[in-house]
CSV table of C-alpha atoms in Angstrom, one decimal:
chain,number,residue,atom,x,y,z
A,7,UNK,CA,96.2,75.2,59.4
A,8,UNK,CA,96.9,78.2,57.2
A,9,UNK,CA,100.2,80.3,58.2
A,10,UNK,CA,100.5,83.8,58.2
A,11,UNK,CA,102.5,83.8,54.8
A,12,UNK,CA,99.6,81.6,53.3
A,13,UNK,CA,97.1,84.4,54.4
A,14,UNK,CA,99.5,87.4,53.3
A,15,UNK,CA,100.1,85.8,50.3
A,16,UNK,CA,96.0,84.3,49.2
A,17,UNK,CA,95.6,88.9,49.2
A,18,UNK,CA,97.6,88.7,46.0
A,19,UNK,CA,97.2,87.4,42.8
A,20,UNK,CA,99.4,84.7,41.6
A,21,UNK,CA,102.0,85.7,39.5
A,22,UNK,CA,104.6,84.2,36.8
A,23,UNK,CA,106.0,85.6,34.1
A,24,UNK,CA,104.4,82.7,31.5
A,25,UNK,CA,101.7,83.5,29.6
A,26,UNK,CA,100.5,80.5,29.0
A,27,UNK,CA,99.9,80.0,33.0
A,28,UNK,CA,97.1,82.6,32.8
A,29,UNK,CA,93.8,81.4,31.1
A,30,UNK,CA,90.7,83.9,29.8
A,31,UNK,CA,92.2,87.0,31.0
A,32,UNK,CA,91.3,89.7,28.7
A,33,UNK,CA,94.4,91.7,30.5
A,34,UNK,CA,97.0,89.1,29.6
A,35,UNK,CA,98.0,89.5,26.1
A,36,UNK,CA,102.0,90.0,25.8
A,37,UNK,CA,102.7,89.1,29.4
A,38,UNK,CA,100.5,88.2,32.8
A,39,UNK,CA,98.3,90.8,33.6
A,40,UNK,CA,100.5,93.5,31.4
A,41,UNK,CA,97.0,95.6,31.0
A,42,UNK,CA,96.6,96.2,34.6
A,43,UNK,CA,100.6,97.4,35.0
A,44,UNK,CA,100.5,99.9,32.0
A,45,UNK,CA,97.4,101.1,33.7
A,46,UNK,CA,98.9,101.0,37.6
A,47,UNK,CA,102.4,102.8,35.4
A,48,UNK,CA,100.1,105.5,33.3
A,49,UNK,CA,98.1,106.6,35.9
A,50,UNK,CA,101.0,106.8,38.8
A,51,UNK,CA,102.9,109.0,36.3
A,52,UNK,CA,100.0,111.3,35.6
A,53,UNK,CA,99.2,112.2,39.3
A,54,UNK,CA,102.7,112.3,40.3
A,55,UNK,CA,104.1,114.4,37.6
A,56,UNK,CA,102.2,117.7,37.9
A,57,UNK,CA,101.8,121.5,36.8
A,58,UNK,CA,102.2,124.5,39.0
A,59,UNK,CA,99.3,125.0,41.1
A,60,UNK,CA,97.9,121.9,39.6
A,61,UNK,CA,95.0,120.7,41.4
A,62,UNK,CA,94.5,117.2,43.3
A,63,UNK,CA,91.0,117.2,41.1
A,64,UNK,CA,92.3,117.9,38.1
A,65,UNK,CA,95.3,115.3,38.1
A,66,UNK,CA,92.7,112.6,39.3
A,67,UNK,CA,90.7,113.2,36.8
A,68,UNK,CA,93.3,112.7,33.9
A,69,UNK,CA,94.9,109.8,35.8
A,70,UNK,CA,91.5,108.1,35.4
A,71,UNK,CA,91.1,109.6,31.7
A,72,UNK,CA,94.5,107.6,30.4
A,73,UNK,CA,94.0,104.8,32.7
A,74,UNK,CA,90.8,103.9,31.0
A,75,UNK,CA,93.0,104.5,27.5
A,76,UNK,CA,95.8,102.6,28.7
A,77,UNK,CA,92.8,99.6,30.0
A,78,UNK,CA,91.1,99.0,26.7
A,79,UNK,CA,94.5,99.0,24.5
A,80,UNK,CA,93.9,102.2,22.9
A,81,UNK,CA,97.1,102.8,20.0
A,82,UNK,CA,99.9,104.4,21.9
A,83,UNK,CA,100.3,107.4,20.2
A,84,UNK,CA,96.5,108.0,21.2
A,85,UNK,CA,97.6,107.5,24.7
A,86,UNK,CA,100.6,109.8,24.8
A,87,UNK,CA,98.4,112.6,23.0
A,88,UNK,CA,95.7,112.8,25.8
A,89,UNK,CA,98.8,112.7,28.2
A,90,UNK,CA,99.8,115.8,26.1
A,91,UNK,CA,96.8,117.5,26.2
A,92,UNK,CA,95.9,117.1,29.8
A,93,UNK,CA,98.9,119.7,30.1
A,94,UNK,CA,97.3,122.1,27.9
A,95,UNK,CA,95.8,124.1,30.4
A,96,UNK,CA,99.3,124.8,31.8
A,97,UNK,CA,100.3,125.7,28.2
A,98,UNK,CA,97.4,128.1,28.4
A,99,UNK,CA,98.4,129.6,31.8
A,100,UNK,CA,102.1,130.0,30.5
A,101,UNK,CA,101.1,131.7,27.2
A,102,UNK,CA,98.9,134.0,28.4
A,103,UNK,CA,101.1,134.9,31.4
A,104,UNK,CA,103.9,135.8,28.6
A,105,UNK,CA,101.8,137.8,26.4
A,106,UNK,CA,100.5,139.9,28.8
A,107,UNK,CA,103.7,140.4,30.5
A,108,UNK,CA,104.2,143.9,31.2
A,109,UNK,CA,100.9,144.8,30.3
A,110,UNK,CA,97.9,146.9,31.9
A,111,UNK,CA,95.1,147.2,29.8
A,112,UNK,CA,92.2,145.5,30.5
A,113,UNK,CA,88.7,144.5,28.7
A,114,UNK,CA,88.6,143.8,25.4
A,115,UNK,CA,92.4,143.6,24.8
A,116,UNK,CA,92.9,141.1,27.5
A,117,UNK,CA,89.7,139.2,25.7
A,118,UNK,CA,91.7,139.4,22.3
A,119,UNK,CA,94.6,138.2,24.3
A,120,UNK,CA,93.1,135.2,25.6
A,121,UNK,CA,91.7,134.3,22.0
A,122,UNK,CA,94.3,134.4,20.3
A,123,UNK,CA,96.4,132.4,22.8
A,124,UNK,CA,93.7,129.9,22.8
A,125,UNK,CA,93.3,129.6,18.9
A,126,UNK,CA,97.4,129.0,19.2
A,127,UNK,CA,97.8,126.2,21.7
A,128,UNK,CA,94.7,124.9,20.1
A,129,UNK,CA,96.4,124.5,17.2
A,130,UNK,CA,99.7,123.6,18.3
A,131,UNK,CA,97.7,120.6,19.9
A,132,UNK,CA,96.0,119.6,16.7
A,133,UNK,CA,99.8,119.8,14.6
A,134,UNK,CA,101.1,117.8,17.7
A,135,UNK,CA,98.8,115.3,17.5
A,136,UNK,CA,98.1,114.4,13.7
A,137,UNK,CA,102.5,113.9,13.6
A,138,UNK,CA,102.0,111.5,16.6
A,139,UNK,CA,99.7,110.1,14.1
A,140,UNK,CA,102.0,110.3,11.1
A,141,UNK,CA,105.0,108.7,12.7
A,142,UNK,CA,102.4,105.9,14.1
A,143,UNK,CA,100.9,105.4,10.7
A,144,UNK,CA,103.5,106.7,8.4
A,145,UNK,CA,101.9,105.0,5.3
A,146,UNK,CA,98.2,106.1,5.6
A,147,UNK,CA,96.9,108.4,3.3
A,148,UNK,CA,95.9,111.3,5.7
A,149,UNK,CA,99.6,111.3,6.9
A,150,UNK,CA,101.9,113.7,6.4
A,151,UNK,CA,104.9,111.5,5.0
A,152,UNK,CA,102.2,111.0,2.1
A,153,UNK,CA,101.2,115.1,1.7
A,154,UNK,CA,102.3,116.9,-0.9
A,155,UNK,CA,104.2,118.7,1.2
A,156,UNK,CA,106.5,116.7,2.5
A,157,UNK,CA,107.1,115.0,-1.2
A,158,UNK,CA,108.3,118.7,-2.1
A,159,UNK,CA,110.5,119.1,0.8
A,160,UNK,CA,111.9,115.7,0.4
A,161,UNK,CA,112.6,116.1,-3.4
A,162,UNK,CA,114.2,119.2,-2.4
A,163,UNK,CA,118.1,119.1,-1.7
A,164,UNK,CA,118.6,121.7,0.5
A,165,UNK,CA,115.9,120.4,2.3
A,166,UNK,CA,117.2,116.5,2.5
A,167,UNK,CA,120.7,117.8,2.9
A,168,UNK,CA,120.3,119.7,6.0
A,169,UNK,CA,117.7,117.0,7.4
A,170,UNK,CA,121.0,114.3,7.5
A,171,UNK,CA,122.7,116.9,8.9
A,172,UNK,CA,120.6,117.5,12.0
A,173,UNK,CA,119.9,113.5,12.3
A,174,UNK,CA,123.7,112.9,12.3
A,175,UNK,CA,123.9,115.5,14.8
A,176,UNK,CA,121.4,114.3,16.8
A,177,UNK,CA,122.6,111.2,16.8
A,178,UNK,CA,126.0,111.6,18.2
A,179,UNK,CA,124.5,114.1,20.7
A,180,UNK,CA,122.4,111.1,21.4
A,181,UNK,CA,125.4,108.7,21.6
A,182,UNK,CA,126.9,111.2,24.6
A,183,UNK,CA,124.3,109.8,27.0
A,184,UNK,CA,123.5,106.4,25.5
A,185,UNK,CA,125.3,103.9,24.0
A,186,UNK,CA,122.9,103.9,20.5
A,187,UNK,CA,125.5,102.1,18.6
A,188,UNK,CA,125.7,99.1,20.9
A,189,UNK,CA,122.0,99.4,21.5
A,190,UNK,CA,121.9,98.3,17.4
A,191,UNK,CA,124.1,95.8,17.7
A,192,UNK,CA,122.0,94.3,20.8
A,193,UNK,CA,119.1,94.2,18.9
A,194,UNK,CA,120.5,93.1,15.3
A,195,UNK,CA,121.8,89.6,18.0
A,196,UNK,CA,118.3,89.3,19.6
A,197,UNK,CA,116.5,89.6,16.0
A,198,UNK,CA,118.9,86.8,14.8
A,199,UNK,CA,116.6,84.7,17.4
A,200,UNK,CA,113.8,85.9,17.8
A,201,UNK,CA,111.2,87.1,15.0
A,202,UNK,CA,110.6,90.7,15.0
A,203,UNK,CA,106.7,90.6,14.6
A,204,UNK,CA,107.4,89.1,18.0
A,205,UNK,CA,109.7,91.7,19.6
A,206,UNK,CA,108.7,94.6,18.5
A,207,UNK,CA,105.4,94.8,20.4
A,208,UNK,CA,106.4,93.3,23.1
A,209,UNK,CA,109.5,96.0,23.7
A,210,UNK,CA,107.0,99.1,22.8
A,211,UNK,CA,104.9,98.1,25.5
A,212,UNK,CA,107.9,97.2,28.3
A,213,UNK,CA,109.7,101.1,27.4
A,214,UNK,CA,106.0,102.1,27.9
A,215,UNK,CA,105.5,100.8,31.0
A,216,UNK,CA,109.3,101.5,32.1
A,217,UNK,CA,108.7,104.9,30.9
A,218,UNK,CA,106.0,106.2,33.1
A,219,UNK,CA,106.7,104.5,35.8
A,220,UNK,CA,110.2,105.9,36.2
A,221,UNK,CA,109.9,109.3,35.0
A,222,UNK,CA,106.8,109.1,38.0
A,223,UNK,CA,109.1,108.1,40.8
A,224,UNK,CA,111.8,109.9,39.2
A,225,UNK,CA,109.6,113.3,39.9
A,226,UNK,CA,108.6,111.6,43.2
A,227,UNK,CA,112.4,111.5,44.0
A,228,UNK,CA,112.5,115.2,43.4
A,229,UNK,CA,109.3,115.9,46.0
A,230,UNK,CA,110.9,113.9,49.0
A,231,UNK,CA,114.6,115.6,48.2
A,232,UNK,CA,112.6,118.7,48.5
A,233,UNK,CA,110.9,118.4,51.6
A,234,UNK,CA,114.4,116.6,52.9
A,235,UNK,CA,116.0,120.1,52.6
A,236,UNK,CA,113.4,122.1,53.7
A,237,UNK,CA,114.0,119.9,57.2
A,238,UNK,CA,117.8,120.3,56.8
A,239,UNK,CA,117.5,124.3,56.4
A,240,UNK,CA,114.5,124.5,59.7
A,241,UNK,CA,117.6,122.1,61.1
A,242,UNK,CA,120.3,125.2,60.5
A,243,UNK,CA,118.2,127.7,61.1
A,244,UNK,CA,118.0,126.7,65.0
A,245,UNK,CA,121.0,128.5,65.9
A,246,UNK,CA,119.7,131.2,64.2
A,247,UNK,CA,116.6,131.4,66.2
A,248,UNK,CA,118.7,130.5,69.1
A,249,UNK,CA,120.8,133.7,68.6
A,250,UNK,CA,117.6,136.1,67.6
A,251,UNK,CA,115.7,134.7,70.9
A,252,UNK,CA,118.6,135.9,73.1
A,253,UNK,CA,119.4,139.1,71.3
A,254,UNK,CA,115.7,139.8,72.1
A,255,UNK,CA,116.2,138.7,76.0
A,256,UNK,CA,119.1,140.8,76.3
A,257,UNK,CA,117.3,143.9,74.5
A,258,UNK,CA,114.4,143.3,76.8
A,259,UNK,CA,116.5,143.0,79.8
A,260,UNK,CA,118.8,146.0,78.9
A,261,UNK,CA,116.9,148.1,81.5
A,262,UNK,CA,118.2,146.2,84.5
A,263,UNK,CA,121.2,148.1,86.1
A,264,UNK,CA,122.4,145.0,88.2
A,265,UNK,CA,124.2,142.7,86.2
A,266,UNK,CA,123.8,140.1,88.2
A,267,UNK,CA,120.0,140.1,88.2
A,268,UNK,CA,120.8,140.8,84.3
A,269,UNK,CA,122.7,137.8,83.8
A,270,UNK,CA,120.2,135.8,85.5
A,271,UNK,CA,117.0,136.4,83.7
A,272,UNK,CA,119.2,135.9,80.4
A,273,UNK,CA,119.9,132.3,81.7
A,274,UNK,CA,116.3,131.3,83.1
A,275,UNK,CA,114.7,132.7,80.1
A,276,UNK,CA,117.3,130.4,77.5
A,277,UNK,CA,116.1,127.2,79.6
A,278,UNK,CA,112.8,128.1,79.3
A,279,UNK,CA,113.1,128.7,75.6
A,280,UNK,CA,113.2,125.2,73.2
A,281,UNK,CA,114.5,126.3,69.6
A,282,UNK,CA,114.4,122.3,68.7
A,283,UNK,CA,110.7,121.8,69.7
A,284,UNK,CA,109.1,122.5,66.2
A,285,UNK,CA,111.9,120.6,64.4
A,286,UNK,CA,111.4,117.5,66.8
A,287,UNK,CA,107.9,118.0,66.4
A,288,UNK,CA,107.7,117.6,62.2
A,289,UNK,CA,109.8,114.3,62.4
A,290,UNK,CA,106.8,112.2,62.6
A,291,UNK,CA,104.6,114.0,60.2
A,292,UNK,CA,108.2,113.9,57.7
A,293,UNK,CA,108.6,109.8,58.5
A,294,UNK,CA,104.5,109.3,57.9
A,295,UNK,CA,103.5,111.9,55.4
A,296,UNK,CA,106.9,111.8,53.0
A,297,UNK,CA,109.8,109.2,53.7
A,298,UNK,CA,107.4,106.3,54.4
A,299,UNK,CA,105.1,106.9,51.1
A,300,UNK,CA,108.3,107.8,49.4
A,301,UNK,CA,109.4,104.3,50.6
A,302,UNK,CA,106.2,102.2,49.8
A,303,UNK,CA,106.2,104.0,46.2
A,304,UNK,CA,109.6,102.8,45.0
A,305,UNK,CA,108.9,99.6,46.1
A,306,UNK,CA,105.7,98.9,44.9
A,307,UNK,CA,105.9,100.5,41.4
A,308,UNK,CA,110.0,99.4,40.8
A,309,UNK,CA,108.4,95.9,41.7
A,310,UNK,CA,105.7,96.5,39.0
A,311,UNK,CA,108.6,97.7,36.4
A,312,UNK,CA,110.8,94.5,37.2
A,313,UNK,CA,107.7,92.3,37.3
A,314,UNK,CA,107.4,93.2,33.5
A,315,UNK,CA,111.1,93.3,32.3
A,316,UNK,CA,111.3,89.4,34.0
A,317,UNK,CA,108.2,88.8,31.6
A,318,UNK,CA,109.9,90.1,28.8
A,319,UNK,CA,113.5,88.6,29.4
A,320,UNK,CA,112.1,85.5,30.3
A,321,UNK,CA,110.0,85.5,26.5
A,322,UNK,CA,112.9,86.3,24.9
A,323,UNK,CA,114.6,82.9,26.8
A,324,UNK,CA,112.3,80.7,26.1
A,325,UNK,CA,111.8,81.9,22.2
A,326,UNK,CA,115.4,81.1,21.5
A,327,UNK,CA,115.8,78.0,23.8
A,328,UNK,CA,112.5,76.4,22.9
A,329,UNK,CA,111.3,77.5,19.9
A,330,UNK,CA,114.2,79.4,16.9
A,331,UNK,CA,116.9,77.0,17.6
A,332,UNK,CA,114.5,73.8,16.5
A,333,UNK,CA,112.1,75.3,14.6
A,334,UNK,CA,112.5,73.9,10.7
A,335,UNK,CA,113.3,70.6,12.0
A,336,UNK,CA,116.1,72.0,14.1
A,337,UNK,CA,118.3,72.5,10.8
A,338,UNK,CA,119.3,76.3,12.7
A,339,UNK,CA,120.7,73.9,15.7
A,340,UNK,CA,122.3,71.4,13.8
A,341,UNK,CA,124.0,73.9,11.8
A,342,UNK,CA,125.0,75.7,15.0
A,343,UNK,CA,126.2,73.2,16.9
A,344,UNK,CA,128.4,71.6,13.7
A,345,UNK,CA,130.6,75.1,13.1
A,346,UNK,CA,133.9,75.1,14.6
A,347,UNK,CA,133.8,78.4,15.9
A,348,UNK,CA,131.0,77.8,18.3
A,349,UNK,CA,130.5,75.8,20.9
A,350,UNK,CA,127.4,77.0,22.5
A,351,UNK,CA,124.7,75.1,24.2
A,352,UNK,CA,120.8,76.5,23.5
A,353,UNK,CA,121.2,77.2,27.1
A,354,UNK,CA,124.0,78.7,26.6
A,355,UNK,CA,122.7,80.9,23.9
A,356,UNK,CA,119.4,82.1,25.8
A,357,UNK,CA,121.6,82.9,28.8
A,358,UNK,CA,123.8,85.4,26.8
A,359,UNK,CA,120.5,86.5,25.6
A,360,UNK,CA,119.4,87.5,28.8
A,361,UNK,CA,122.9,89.2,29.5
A,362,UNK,CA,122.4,91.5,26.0
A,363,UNK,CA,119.0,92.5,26.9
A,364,UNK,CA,119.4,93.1,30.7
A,365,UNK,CA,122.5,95.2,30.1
A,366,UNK,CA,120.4,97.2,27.5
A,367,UNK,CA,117.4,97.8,30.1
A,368,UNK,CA,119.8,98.7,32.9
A,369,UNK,CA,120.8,101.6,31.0
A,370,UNK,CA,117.8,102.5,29.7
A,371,UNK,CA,115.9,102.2,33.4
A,372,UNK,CA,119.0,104.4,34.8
A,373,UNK,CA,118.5,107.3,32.8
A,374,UNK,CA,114.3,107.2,32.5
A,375,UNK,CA,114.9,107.8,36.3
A,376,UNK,CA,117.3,110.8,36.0
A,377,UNK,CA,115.3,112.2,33.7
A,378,UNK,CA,113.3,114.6,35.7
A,379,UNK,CA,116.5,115.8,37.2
A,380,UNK,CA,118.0,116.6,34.1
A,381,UNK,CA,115.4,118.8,33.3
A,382,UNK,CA,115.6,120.7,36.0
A,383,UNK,CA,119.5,121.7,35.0
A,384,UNK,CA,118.2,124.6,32.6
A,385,UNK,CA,116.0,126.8,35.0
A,386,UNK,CA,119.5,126.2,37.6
A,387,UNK,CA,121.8,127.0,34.9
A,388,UNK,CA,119.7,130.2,33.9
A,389,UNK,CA,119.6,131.1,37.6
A,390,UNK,CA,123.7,130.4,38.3
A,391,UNK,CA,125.5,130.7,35.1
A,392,UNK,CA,128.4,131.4,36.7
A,393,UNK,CA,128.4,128.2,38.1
A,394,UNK,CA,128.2,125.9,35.6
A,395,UNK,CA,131.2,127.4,34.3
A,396,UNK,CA,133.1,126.3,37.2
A,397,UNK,CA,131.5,123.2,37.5
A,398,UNK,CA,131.0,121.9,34.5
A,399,UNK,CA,135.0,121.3,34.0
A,400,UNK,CA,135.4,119.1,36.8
A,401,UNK,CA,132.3,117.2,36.2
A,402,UNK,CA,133.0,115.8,32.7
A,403,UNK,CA,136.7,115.1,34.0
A,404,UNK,CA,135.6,113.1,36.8
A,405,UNK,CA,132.8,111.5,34.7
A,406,UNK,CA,135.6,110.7,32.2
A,407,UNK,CA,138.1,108.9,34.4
A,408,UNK,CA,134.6,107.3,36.0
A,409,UNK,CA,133.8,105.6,32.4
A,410,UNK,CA,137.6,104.8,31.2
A,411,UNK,CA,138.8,102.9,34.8
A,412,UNK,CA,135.0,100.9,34.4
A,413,UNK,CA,135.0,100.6,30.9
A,414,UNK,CA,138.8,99.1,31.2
A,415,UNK,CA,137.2,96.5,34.2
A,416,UNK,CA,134.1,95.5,32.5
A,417,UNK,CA,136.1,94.6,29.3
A,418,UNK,CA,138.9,92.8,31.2
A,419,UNK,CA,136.0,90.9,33.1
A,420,UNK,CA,134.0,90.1,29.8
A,421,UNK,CA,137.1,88.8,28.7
A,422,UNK,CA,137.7,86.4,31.7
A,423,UNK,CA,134.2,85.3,32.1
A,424,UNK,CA,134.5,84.1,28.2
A,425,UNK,CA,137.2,82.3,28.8
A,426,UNK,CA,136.0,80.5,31.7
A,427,UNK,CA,132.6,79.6,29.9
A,428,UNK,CA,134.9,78.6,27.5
A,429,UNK,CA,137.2,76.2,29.2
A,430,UNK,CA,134.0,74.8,31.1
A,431,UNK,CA,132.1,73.4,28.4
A,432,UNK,CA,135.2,71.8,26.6
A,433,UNK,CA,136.1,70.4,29.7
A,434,UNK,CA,132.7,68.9,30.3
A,435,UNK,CA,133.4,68.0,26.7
A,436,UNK,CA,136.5,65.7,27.6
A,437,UNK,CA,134.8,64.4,30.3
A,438,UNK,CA,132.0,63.4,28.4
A,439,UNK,CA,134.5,61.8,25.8
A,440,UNK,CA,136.6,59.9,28.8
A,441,UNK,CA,133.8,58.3,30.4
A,442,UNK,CA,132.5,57.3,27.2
A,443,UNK,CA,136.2,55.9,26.0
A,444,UNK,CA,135.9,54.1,29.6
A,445,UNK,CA,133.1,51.9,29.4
């Protein structure tokens, strides 16, 4: 007799994060069923991060366009150029808005107008998307780190001096929000284990999955905290209506020389009146329309995200405690386990793999997700200027002693954890070594 769980669970398809569990499956290559995520992630991203006055048709259509890209493997940087160019019509719309800003002729100026902003973003495309196809090809003849051009401006040393100025700079703006440095050494550990042909496309297709699938719920978290204050402000404004609706009794009733008779229609006509009605009346449309699909979202798709970091975590596990540490006759284990500083298991050494490359995907998944609200910052700081001035201050001092009293815990229980691993395996060690001295 089948149980409820047996029929629940015969809906979906059975899942594990080893490839070699899944047989003939054109959509399994680096991890079970990884086609069918990238195209769940690319085409959730697509609908849910959208233009002004974008229509439901429009962002339909180009969530099908790159799902179909994202289906039959098309190269990545093909991918994020179509994702590009389905914005171009915004581009357009923005472009032409500016350059006839202030404007009021009409006819063939506004035609000249509109050709000219269309030749532009045209070509803007075009530039964009041959340098996607540079940095994804950068040793192909038609690229443009093998043009003349950029030979000249190379061998020039102005040119070369200022570009390791701005990449230094850019890297230490980087190293403000992200740990880069430590993200180096995390990856020169995990290419001591596992071979890099390996890696490498296995972690270009988990930051592209992570990508769009948290910069889509990230813009999704930005809808619901929307339509959360627009109940909070109809919430506020109930005493305002309250006050308006009696003003307007009172004015209406200001004819009525008995006061008496006055204060009597004020009061019957405030029962009668329900400011809360409406506002009771959109809870159930806010729970089923917004909170509830809000709800089912972040589920579903943060499932779909940490159904492919497991895949990838678990690889990485298994490639250095069944495969690197024997392979060559297990000369890399023997050598391992013989050097007096280490003590380390091959259990022990996939674990603290898996500690290294969750800690870097934690941080990564963090701020892919508060993304979106960082880019809303500019258009509030070019709105209220004076308040990032004020703010700003207390912000980075707070974030500061945030980061120094965690930093000071984290290392202190690093530190401690080591030592217990530590003492545990030598331990087992002498226990091993008594027993044996016992019989």
């Amino acid at each position: 007799m089948l149980s409820a769980d047996d029929l629940i669970l015969a809906v979906f398809p059975q899942l594990t994060t080893h490839l070699k569990h899944v047989k003939n499956d054109s959509s399994s290559q680096l991890f079970p069923f990884d086609g069918l995520i990238s195209v769940a992630a690319v085409t959730y991203c697509r609908y849910t991060v959208k233009c002004a006055n974008e229509s439901k048709a429009s962002r339909f259509f180009w969530s099908v366009v790159l799902g179909c890209l994202a289906y039959y493997r098309f190269d990545y940087w093909i991918q994020i150029y179509i994702y590009v160019v389905s914005f171009g019509g915004y581009f357009y719309e923005k472009a032409i808005g500016y350059l006839s800003k202030g404007s009021e002729k009409k006819g063939i100026d506004e035609m000249n107008n509109h050709g000219k902003v269309l030749t532009f973003v045209g070509t803007a495309l075009i530039g964009v998307g041959h340098l996607m196809y540079s940095m994804a090809y950068p040793e192909e003849v038609n690229s443009f780190f093998q043009s003349k051009l950029y030979n000249i401006c190379v061998e020039n040393p102005y040119f070369s001096k200022a570009m390791h100025f701005l990449s230094a700079k850019l890297f230490d703006a980087a190293s403000y929000l992200l740990p880069i440095q430590e993200f180096i050494n995390a990856h020169d550990i995990i290419t001591e284990f596992v071979d890099p042909a390996e890696l490498y496309p296995k972690i270009v297709h988990l930051f592209f999955v992570t990508f769009h699938i948290q910069v889509g719920m990230g813009f999704l978290g930005i809808e619901f905290l929307r339509a959360e204050q627009s109940r909070k402000n109809a919430l506020i404004k109930i005493e305002d209506d309250v006050k308006k609706h009696a003003t307007e009794v009172q004015s209406a009733n200001g004819r009525n020389t008995n006061d008496k008779n006055k204060k009597k229609s004020t009061d019957e006509s405030e029962e009668k009146y329900d400011a809360s009605r409406n506002f009771r009346k959109s809870a159930g449309p806010f729970i089923f329309f917004f909170a509830l699909p809000y709800m089912l979202q972040i589920v579903l798709y943060g499932g779909m995200n940490m159904y492919a970091f497991h895949c990838f975590r678990d690889d990485i596990h298994r490639a250095i405690r069944l495969n690197d540490l024997f392979a060559n006759d297990g000369s890399r284990f023997v050598a391992t386990a013989t050097a007096k500083e280490s003590n380390l298991s091959p259990d022990a050494y996939a674990t603290n793999s898996e500690t290294v490359v969750t800690t870097v995907y934690d941080m990564v998944n963090r701020n892919l997700f508060s993304l979106p609200k960082l880019m809303l910052l500019p258009g509030i700081i070019a709105k209220q200027p004076m308040m990032l001035l004020k703010i700003t201050p207390m912000i980075l001092f707070a974030d500061w002693i945030k980061s120094t009293i965690v930093s000071a815990i984290t290392t202190e229980v690093e530190r401690v954890n080591k030592e217990v691993k530590d003492v545990s395996f030598l331990w087992g060690l002498e226990e091993k070594s008594f027993n044996v001295f016992l019989h």
